[in-house]
Amino acid sequence: MSKFIFLFFFLLVACNKPDPKPELKDQIYQDMTVELGIAEKNIAEAQKQVAEHKKNLEKVQPQTGQIKFAQKRVWDAEKAVDLLEQQKKYWIIRLEHRRDYVRRKSLEAFNKKEVWSDESEFAEYQAEKRLRLAKLKWDAKQRRDDFLKAEGLSPDGNKKGGSGGEAPSSGGH
């Protein structure tokens, strides 16, 4: 009987296999999956808007000038759907690449009898994501106000608390 227990224990220990789907434990892969889901949801909403704008286009009375605006709304909504479709393809491709990368790195770590971890890589990914989602259009007035506040200047450009009535002398022109 003890031989069978030893054999069972030996088989249990000897059957150490790599994880067949290590990407399911990867935080970056999980985040990309969420991004893909968001893109798919946005596509569905944009397609509803296209259908709504097309209905409105059919209701427009001819020769009233409203048809141009309705056509533009349809065109803009279709363009938005195209952009979202591109974004969806982007996330699908990134997911496939990430899956392959994680499987390769996990297998390499398994062969070295190590545990693969991507904590520093996840921090870099989060920084990249923050930059990608950052506001792309800068407000010049807001930037100026922030600069003036950081420099301790009033909105008119004079030092706060100083004699604000003096204008700087010109170079003699």
Short mmCIF file of C-alpha atoms in Angstrom, two decimals:
data_model
loop_
_atom_site.label_atom_id
_atom_site.label_comp_id
_atom_site.label_asym_id
_atom_site.label_seq_id
_atom_site.Cartn_x
_atom_site.Cartn_y
_atom_site.Cartn_z
CA MET A 1 0.00 0.00 0.00
CA SER A 2 2.81 2.44 0.81
CA LYS A 3 4.23 1.86 -2.69
CA PHE A 4 1.00 3.10 -4.24
CA ILE A 5 0.96 6.20 -2.04
CA PHE A 6 4.59 6.90 -2.93
CA LEU A 7 3.85 6.37 -6.65
CA PHE A 8 0.81 8.65 -6.48
CA PHE A 9 2.80 11.35 -4.66
CA PHE A 10 5.67 11.01 -7.17
CA LEU A 11 3.28 11.40 -10.12
CA LEU A 12 1.63 14.36 -8.50
CA VAL A 13 4.95 16.14 -7.98
CA ALA A 14 6.39 15.08 -11.35
CA CYS A 15 3.43 16.45 -13.32
CA ASN A 16 4.39 20.08 -12.99
CA LYS A 17 3.07 21.73 -16.15
CA PRO A 18 3.18 25.35 -17.26
CA ASP A 19 -0.01 27.38 -17.09
CA PRO A 20 -1.81 26.95 -20.44
CA LYS A 21 -3.36 30.44 -20.23
CA PRO A 22 -1.03 32.71 -18.25
CA GLU A 23 -2.48 35.81 -19.93
CA LEU A 24 -5.58 35.48 -17.74
CA LYS A 25 -3.40 36.41 -14.74
CA ASP A 26 -1.71 39.32 -16.54
CA GLN A 27 -2.96 42.75 -15.44
CA ILE A 28 -2.08 44.42 -18.73
CA TYR A 29 -3.95 41.77 -20.73
CA GLN A 30 -6.98 42.18 -18.46
CA ASP A 31 -6.95 45.96 -18.91
CA MET A 32 -6.68 45.60 -22.68
CA THR A 33 -9.66 43.24 -22.59
CA VAL A 34 -11.65 45.91 -20.75
CA GLU A 35 -10.58 48.51 -23.34
CA LEU A 36 -11.78 46.20 -26.13
CA GLY A 37 -15.14 45.84 -24.38
CA ILE A 38 -15.44 49.61 -24.08
CA ALA A 39 -14.65 50.02 -27.78
CA GLU A 40 -17.32 47.45 -28.71
CA LYS A 41 -19.88 49.23 -26.52
CA ASN A 42 -19.00 52.58 -28.10
CA ILE A 43 -19.43 51.06 -31.59
CA ALA A 44 -22.92 49.87 -30.70
CA GLU A 45 -23.87 53.34 -29.43
CA ALA A 46 -22.40 55.05 -32.50
CA GLN A 47 -24.29 52.71 -34.82
CA LYS A 48 -27.52 53.63 -33.03
CA GLN A 49 -26.72 57.29 -33.65
CA VAL A 50 -26.10 56.61 -37.34
CA ALA A 51 -29.51 54.92 -37.61
CA GLU A 52 -31.15 57.82 -35.77
CA HIS A 53 -29.50 60.41 -38.01
CA LYS A 54 -30.51 58.48 -41.14
CA LYS A 55 -34.12 58.47 -39.95
CA ASN A 56 -33.93 62.21 -39.41
CA LEU A 57 -32.42 62.64 -42.89
CA GLU A 58 -35.43 60.88 -44.42
CA LYS A 59 -37.79 63.21 -42.54
CA VAL A 60 -36.13 66.39 -43.77
CA GLN A 61 -38.25 68.36 -46.23
CA PRO A 62 -36.57 69.05 -49.54
CA GLN A 63 -35.43 72.54 -50.49
CA THR A 64 -35.42 73.83 -46.93
CA GLY A 65 -31.66 73.86 -46.43
CA GLN A 66 -31.89 71.37 -43.61
CA ILE A 67 -30.76 68.48 -45.78
CA LYS A 68 -27.11 69.62 -45.75
CA PHE A 69 -27.07 69.64 -41.95
CA ALA A 70 -28.76 66.24 -41.77
CA GLN A 71 -26.31 64.77 -44.30
CA LYS A 72 -23.39 66.17 -42.33
CA ARG A 73 -24.69 64.60 -39.12
CA VAL A 74 -24.99 61.22 -40.88
CA TRP A 75 -21.52 61.56 -42.36
CA ASP A 76 -20.00 62.55 -38.99
CA ALA A 77 -21.71 59.63 -37.24
CA GLU A 78 -20.49 57.17 -39.90
CA LYS A 79 -16.97 58.57 -39.55
CA ALA A 80 -17.16 58.06 -35.79
CA VAL A 81 -18.19 54.42 -36.34
CA ASP A 82 -15.23 53.93 -38.69
CA LEU A 83 -12.84 55.37 -36.12
CA LEU A 84 -14.28 53.15 -33.40
CA GLU A 85 -13.96 50.10 -35.67
CA GLN A 86 -10.30 50.99 -36.15
CA GLN A 87 -9.90 51.29 -32.40
CA LYS A 88 -11.50 47.87 -31.92
CA LYS A 89 -9.08 46.31 -34.43
CA TYR A 90 -6.21 48.01 -32.62
CA TRP A 91 -7.22 46.45 -29.31
CA ILE A 92 -7.69 43.03 -30.89
CA ILE A 93 -4.18 43.17 -32.36
CA ARG A 94 -2.69 44.43 -29.08
CA LEU A 95 -4.45 41.63 -27.19
CA GLU A 96 -3.09 38.97 -29.54
CA HIS A 97 0.44 40.34 -29.25
CA ARG A 98 0.18 40.61 -25.47
CA ARG A 99 -1.17 37.07 -25.20
CA ASP A 100 1.75 35.69 -27.24
CA TYR A 101 4.27 37.76 -25.27
CA VAL A 102 2.90 36.64 -21.89
CA ARG A 103 2.83 32.99 -22.94
CA ARG A 104 6.43 33.17 -24.17
CA LYS A 105 7.73 34.95 -21.04
CA SER A 106 5.76 32.67 -18.74
CA LEU A 107 7.15 29.57 -20.44
CA GLU A 108 10.70 30.96 -20.24
CA ALA A 109 10.24 31.61 -16.52
CA PHE A 110 8.73 28.16 -16.01
CA ASN A 111 11.70 26.52 -17.71
CA LYS A 112 14.04 28.46 -15.39
CA LYS A 113 11.89 27.38 -12.40
CA GLU A 114 10.97 31.00 -11.72
CA VAL A 115 7.71 32.90 -11.43
CA TRP A 116 7.15 35.53 -14.11
CA SER A 117 6.01 38.91 -12.84
CA ASP A 118 5.34 42.11 -14.74
CA GLU A 119 4.90 44.68 -11.97
CA SER A 120 7.33 47.24 -13.43
CA GLU A 121 5.88 46.67 -16.89
CA PHE A 122 2.38 47.25 -15.53
CA ALA A 123 3.49 50.57 -14.01
CA GLU A 124 4.88 51.62 -17.41
CA TYR A 125 1.63 50.54 -19.07
CA GLN A 126 -0.40 52.64 -16.64
CA ALA A 127 1.78 55.68 -17.36
CA GLU A 128 1.32 55.13 -21.10
CA LYS A 129 -2.42 54.79 -20.60
CA ARG A 130 -2.60 58.06 -18.62
CA LEU A 131 -0.78 59.84 -21.44
CA ARG A 132 -3.00 58.26 -24.08
CA LEU A 133 -6.15 59.35 -22.25
CA ALA A 134 -4.84 62.81 -21.38
CA LYS A 135 -6.54 65.87 -22.76
CA LEU A 136 -5.11 66.37 -26.23
CA LYS A 137 -6.27 69.93 -26.77
CA TRP A 138 -4.62 72.45 -24.55
CA ASP A 139 -6.41 75.54 -23.42
CA ALA A 140 -3.97 78.43 -23.91
CA LYS A 141 -5.84 80.65 -21.45
CA GLN A 142 -5.78 77.94 -18.79
CA ARG A 143 -2.05 77.35 -19.35
CA ARG A 144 -1.38 81.10 -19.04
CA ASP A 145 -3.40 81.33 -15.84
CA ASP A 146 -1.56 78.31 -14.39
CA PHE A 147 1.80 79.86 -15.29
CA LEU A 148 0.91 83.22 -13.77
CA LYS A 149 -0.31 81.53 -10.61
CA ALA A 150 2.92 79.49 -10.34
CA GLU A 151 5.03 82.64 -10.84
CA GLY A 152 3.03 84.61 -8.30
CA LEU A 153 1.73 87.11 -10.87
CA SER A 154 -1.69 88.64 -11.11
CA PRO A 155 -3.83 87.99 -14.20
CA ASP A 156 -2.70 91.30 -15.73
CA GLY A 157 0.97 90.18 -15.53
CA ASN A 158 2.09 92.36 -12.58
CA LYS A 159 3.62 91.02 -9.38
CA LYS A 160 1.09 90.53 -6.64
CA GLY A 161 1.60 92.94 -3.80
CA GLY A 162 3.93 95.25 -5.80
CA SER A 163 3.38 98.60 -7.38
CA GLY A 164 1.29 97.49 -10.32
CA GLY A 165 0.98 100.95 -11.90
CA GLU A 166 4.43 101.14 -13.42
CA ALA A 167 4.92 100.06 -16.98
CA PRO A 168 8.26 98.66 -18.06
CA SER A 169 10.43 101.13 -19.93
CA SER A 170 10.76 100.58 -23.65
CA GLY A 171 14.05 100.38 -25.49
CA GLY A 172 13.63 103.83 -27.12
CA HIS A 173 11.66 102.90 -30.21
#
